[in-house]
Coordinates of C-alpha atoms in Angstrom, one line a residue:
X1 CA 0.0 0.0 0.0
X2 CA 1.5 3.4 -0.8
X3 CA 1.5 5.8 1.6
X4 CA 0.8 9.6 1.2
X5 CA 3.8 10.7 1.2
X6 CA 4.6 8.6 -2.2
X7 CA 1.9 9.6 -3.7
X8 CA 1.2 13.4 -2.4
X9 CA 3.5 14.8 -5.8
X10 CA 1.0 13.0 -8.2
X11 CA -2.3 13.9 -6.3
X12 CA -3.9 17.0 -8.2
X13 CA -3.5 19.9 -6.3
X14 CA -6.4 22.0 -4.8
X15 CA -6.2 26.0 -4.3
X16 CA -9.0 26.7 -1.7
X17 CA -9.8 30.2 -1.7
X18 CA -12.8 32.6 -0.2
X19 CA -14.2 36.0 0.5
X20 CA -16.2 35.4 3.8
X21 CA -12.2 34.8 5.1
X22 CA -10.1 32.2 5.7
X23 CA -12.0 31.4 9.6
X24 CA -15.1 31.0 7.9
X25 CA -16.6 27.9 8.5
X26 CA -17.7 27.0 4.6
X27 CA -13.8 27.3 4.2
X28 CA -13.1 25.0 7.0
X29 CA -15.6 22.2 6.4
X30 CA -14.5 22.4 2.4
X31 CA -10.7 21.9 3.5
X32 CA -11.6 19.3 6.3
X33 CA -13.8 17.3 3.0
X34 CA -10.7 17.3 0.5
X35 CA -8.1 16.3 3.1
X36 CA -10.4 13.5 4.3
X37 CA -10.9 12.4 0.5
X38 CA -7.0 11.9 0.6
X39 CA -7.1 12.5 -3.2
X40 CA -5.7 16.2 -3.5
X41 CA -3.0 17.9 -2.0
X42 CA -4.3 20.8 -0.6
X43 CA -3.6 24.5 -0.8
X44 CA -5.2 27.3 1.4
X45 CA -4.6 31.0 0.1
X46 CA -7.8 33.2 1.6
X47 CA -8.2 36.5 2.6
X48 CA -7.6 37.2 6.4
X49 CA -11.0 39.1 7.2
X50 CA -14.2 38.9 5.8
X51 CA -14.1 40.3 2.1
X52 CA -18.1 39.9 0.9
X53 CA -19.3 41.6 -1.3
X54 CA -15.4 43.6 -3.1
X55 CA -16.4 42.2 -6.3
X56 CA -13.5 42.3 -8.4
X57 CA -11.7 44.4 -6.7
X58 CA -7.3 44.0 -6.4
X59 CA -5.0 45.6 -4.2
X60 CA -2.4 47.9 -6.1
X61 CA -0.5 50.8 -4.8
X62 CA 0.5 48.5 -1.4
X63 CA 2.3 45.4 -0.6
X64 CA 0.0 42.5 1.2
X65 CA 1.2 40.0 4.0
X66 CA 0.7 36.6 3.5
X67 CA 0.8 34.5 7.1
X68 CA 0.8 31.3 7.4
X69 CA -1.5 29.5 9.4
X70 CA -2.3 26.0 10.7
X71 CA -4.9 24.1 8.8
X72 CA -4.8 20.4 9.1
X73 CA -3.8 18.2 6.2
X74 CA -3.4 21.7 4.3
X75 CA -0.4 24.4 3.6
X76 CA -2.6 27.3 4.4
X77 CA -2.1 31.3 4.5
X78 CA -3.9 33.9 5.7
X79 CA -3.6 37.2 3.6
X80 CA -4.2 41.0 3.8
X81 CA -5.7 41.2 0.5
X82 CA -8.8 40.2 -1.4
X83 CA -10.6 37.1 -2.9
X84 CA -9.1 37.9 -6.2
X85 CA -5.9 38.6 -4.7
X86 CA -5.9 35.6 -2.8
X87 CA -6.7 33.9 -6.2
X88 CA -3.8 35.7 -8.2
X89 CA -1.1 35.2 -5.3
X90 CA -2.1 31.5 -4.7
X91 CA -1.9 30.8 -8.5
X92 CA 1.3 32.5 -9.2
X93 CA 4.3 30.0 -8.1
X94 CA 5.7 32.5 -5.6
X95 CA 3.5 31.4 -2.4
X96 CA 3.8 28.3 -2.5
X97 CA 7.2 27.5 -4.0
X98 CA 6.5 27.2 -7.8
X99 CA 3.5 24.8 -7.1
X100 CA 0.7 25.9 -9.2
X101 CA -2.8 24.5 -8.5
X102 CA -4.5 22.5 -11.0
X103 CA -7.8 23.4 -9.9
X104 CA -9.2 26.7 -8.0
X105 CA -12.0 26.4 -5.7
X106 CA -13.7 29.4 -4.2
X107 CA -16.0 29.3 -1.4
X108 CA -18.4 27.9 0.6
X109 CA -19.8 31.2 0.4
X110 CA -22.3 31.9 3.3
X111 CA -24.7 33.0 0.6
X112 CA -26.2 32.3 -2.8
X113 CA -24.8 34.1 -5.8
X114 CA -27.0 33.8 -8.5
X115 CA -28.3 35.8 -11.2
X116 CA -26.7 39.7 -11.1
X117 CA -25.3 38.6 -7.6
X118 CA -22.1 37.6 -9.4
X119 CA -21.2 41.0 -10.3
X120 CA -21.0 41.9 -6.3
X121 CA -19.7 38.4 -5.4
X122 CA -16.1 38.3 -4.2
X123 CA -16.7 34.2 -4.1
X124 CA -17.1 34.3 -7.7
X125 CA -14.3 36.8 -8.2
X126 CA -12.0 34.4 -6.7
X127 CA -12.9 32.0 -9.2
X128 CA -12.5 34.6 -12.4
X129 CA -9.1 35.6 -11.2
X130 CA -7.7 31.9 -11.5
X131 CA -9.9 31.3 -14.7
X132 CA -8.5 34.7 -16.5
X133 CA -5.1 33.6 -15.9
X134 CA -6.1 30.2 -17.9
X135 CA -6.5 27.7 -14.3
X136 CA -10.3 26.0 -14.0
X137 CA -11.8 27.1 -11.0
X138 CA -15.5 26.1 -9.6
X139 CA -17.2 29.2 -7.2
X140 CA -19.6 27.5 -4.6
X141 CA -22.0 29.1 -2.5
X142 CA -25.1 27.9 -0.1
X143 CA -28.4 29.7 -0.2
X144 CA -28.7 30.5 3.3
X145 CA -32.0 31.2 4.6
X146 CA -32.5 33.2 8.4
X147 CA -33.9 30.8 10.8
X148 CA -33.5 27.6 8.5
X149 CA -29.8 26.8 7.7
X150 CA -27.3 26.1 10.2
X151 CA -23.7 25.5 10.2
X152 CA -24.3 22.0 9.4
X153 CA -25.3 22.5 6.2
X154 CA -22.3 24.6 4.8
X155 CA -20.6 20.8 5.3
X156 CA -23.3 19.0 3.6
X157 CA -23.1 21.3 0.6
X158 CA -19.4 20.9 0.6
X159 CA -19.7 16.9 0.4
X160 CA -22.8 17.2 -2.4
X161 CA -20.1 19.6 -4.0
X162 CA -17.7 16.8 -3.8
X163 CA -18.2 14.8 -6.9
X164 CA -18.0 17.8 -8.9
X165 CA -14.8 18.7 -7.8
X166 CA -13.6 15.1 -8.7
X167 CA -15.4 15.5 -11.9
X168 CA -13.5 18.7 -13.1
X169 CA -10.0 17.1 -12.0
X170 CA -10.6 14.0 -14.0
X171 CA -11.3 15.9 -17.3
X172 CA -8.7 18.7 -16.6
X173 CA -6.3 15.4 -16.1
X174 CA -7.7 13.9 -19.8
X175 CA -7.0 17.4 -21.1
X176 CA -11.0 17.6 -22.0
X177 CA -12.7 20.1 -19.3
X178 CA -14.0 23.2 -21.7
X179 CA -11.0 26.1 -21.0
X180 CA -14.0 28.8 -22.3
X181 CA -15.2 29.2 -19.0
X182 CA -15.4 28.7 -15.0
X183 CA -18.3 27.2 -12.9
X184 CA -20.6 29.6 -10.4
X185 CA -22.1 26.4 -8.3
X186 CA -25.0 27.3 -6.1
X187 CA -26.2 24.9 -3.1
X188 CA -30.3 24.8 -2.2
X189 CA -31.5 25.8 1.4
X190 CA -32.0 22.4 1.9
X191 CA -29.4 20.5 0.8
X192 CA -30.2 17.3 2.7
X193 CA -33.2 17.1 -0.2
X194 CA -31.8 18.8 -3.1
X195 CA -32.7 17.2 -6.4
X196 CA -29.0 17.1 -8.1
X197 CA -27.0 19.0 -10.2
X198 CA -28.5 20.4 -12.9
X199 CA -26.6 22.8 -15.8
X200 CA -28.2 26.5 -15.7
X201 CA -27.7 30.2 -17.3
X202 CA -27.2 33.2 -15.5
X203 CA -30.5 35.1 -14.8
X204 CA -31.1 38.3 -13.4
X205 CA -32.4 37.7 -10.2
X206 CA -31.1 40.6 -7.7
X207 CA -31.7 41.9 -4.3
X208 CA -32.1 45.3 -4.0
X209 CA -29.8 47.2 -1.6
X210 CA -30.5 50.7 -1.1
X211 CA -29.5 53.7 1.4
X212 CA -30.6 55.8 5.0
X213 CA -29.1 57.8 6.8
X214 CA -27.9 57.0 9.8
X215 CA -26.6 59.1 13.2
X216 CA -24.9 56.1 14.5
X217 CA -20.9 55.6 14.8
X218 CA -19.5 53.5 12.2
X219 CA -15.9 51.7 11.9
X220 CA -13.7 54.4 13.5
X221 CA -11.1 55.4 11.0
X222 CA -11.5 54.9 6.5
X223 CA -9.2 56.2 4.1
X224 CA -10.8 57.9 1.1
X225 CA -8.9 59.3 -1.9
X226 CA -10.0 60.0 -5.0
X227 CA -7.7 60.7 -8.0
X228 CA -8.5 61.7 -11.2
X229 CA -7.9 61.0 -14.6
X230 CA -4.0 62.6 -14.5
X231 CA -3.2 60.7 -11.2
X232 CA -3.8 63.8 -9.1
X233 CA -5.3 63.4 -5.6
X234 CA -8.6 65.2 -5.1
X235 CA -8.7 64.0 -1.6
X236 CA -6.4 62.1 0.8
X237 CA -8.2 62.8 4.6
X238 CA -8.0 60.5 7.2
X239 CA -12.1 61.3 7.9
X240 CA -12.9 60.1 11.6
X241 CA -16.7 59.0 11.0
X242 CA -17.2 57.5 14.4
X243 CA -17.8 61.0 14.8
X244 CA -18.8 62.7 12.2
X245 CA -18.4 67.1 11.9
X246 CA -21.5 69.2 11.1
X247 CA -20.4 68.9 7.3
X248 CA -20.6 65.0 6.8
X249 CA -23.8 62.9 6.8
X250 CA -23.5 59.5 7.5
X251 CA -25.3 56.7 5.2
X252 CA -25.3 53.0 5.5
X253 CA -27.2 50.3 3.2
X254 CA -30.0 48.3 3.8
X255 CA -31.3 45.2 2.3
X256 CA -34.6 45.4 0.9
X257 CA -36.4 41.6 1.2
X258 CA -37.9 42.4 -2.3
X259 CA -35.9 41.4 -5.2
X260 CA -35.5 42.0 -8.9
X261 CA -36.8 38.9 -10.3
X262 CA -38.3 39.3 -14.0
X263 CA -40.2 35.9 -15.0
X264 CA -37.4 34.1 -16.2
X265 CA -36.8 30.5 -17.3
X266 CA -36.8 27.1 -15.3
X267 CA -33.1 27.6 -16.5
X268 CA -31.8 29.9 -15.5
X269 CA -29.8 30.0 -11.8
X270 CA -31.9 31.6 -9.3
X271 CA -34.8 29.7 -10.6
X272 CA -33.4 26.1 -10.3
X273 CA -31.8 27.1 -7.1
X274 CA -35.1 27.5 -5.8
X275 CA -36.5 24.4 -7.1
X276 CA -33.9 22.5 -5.5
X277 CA -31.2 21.7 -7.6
X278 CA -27.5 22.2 -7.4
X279 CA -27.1 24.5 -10.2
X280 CA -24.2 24.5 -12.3
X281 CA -23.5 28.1 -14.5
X282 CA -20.5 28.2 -16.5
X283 CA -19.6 31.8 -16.9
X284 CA -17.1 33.6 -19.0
X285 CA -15.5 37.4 -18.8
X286 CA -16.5 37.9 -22.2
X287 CA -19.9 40.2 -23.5
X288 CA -22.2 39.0 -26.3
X289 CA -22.4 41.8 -27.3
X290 CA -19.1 42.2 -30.2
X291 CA -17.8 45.8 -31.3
X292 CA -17.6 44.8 -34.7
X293 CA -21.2 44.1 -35.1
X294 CA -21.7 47.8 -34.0
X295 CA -19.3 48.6 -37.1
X296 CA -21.7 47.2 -40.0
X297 CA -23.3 48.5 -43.0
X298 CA -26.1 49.6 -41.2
X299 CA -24.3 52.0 -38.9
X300 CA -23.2 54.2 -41.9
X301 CA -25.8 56.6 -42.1
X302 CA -26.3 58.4 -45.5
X303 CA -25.3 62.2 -45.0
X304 CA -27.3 63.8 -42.6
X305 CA -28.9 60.9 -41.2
X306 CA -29.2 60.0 -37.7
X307 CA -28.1 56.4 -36.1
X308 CA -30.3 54.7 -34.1
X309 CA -28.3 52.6 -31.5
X310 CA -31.3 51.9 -29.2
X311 CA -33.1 50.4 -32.4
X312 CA -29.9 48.5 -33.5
X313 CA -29.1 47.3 -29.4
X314 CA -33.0 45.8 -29.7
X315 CA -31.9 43.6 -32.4
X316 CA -28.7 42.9 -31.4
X317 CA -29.8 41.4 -27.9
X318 CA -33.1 39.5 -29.3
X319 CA -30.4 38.1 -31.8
X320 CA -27.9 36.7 -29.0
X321 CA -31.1 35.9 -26.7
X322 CA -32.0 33.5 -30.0
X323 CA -28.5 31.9 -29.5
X324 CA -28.6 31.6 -25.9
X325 CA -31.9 29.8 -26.4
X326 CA -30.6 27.9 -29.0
X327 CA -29.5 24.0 -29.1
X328 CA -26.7 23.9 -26.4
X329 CA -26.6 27.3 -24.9
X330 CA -23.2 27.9 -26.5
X331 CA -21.3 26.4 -23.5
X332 CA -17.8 25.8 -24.7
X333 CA -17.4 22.1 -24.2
X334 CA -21.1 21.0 -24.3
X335 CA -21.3 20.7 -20.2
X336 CA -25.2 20.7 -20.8
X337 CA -25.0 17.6 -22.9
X338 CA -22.4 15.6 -20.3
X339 CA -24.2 16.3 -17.8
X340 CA -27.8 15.1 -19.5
X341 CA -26.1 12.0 -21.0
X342 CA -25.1 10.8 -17.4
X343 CA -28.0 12.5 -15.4
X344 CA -25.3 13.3 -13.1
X345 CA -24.9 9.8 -12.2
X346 CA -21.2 8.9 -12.4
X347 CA -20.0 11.7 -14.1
X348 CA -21.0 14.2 -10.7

């Protein structure tokens, strides 16, 4: 029997990343699942607070500290930056002594990310970072639900996650997982029942998040600076709004329960999500939309005429919502038609 320390250099290695921070307990329970599974060697590279919600967001003009920490089974460090930070650093070959990760994984985010969600997610950002610098990467978040999740389930929607995870190693290992995009995974409320994974588009589900103002004292200290186009700083204050002067309002958001929610397909994310299924959306970094098709014919008006580009951006998204409908909604690598040839039985 070989022992793990003759095989560790041909296990594929894992790159576990998140934005809720690297004590989050969807981080932990997905680490403790893919040591347990004794079939990766694992890598932990996470941000060392909670970064919800920074989007895309990098860290530029500063240096960030990377600290490693002690996570069983796992070489794991704790850094001053964000998800896609975390991604970039962890994928580079300078954290973790030229070892680069053969798959990315961001998440269990505490937290759905469907529909326009991604946008805001720093879960999914994670997983763009590693898949714009040509890694695969899978984003994974629960739909948490006030007074019906508990911490529990962030493990059980890191084990139903599981055989995905295998799944995307195996074809990146027979050189045949689609390279054209990375894979926003979204976990039901009640994962103990869900109804499998099923292949979805992004929608456009979105909760609203709005403003009020507010008198109460918020994080003590925030640097804001603004520069504009030349480099030149508009302002550079250290602005104290713990306690705010006669000339500063204070504002913070809040979440309205009602969400944008158009009547959308039973295929799209949000929509299976609530159904019950594991939903599985590749997504890309690239529009539809092309800039040469805003350069025809037709956009050379005769002299004096007038172009309409609200008329010609009607056609143009009814034509790409015709090929999004169409026979294999254009994922690179046919995932919808693995996936429906195996019902997720073997393959997931």
């Amino acid at each position: 029997m070989e022992t793990k320390a003759n095989t560790d250099v041909e296990l594929p290695t894992v790159l576990v990343t998140n934005d809720d921070g690297i004590d989050a307990p969807g981080l932990q329970y997905l680490v403790q699942i893919l040591v347990a599974a004794g079939r990766y060697r694992v890598l932990v590279c996470a941000p060392n607070v909670d970064n919800s919600a920074v989007s895309h967001c990098i860290t530029w003009r500063r240096a960030i500290c990377a600290k490693q920490v002690q996570v069983e089974g796992a070489s794991a460090f704790a850094v001053s930056g964000t998800p896609a930070d975390c991604a970039s650093l962890g994928i580079s070959g300078e954290l973790f002594s030229g070892l680069i990760p053969d798959l990315v994984v961001s998440g269990v985010n505490i937290g759905s990310n469907c529909g326009y969600h991604v946008v805001y997610s720093g879960t999914v950002a994670g997983a763009r970072e590693a898949f714009l610098y040509g890694i695969p990467s899978i984003a994974l978040s629960y739909n948490w639900v006030g007074g019906q999740s508990t911490i529990q389930y962030l493990k059980l929607a890191a084990e139903a996650c599981l055989p995905l995870i295998n799944s995307v190693l195996t074809e990146v290992k027979n050189k045949t997982y689609p390279t054209g995009s990375f894979l926003n995974v979204d976990v039901p409320t009640d994962v103990p029942n869900h109804k499998g994974f099923k292949i979805t588009k992004q929608g456009k589900h979105m909760t609203k998040i709005g403003w009020t103002r507010t008198h109460s004292s918020m994080p003590a200290t925030e640097s804001y600076q603004t520069a504009n186009i030349n480099g030149t700083t508009l302002v550079d204050t250290e602005m104290d709004i713990s306690i705010p002067f006669q000339d500063q309002l204070l504002f913070k958001r809040v979440l309205h329960r009602t969400s944008y929610n158009e009547k959308e397909d039973d295929d799209t994310d949000y929509q299976a999500l609530k159904s019950g299924y594991i939903t599985i959306t590749p997504l890309g970094a690239l529009s539809l939309t092309e800039l040469l098709e805003w350069r025809e014919d037709g956009l050379k008006p005769a002299h004096g005429e007038e172009v309409s580009l609200v008329k010609l951006g009607r056609k143009r998204a009814k034509d790409g919502l015709r090929e999004i409908r169409g026979g294999g909604r254009r994922f690179k690598g046919n995932w919808r038609g693995r996936i429906e040839e195996k019902e997720t039985k073997g393959l997931l």
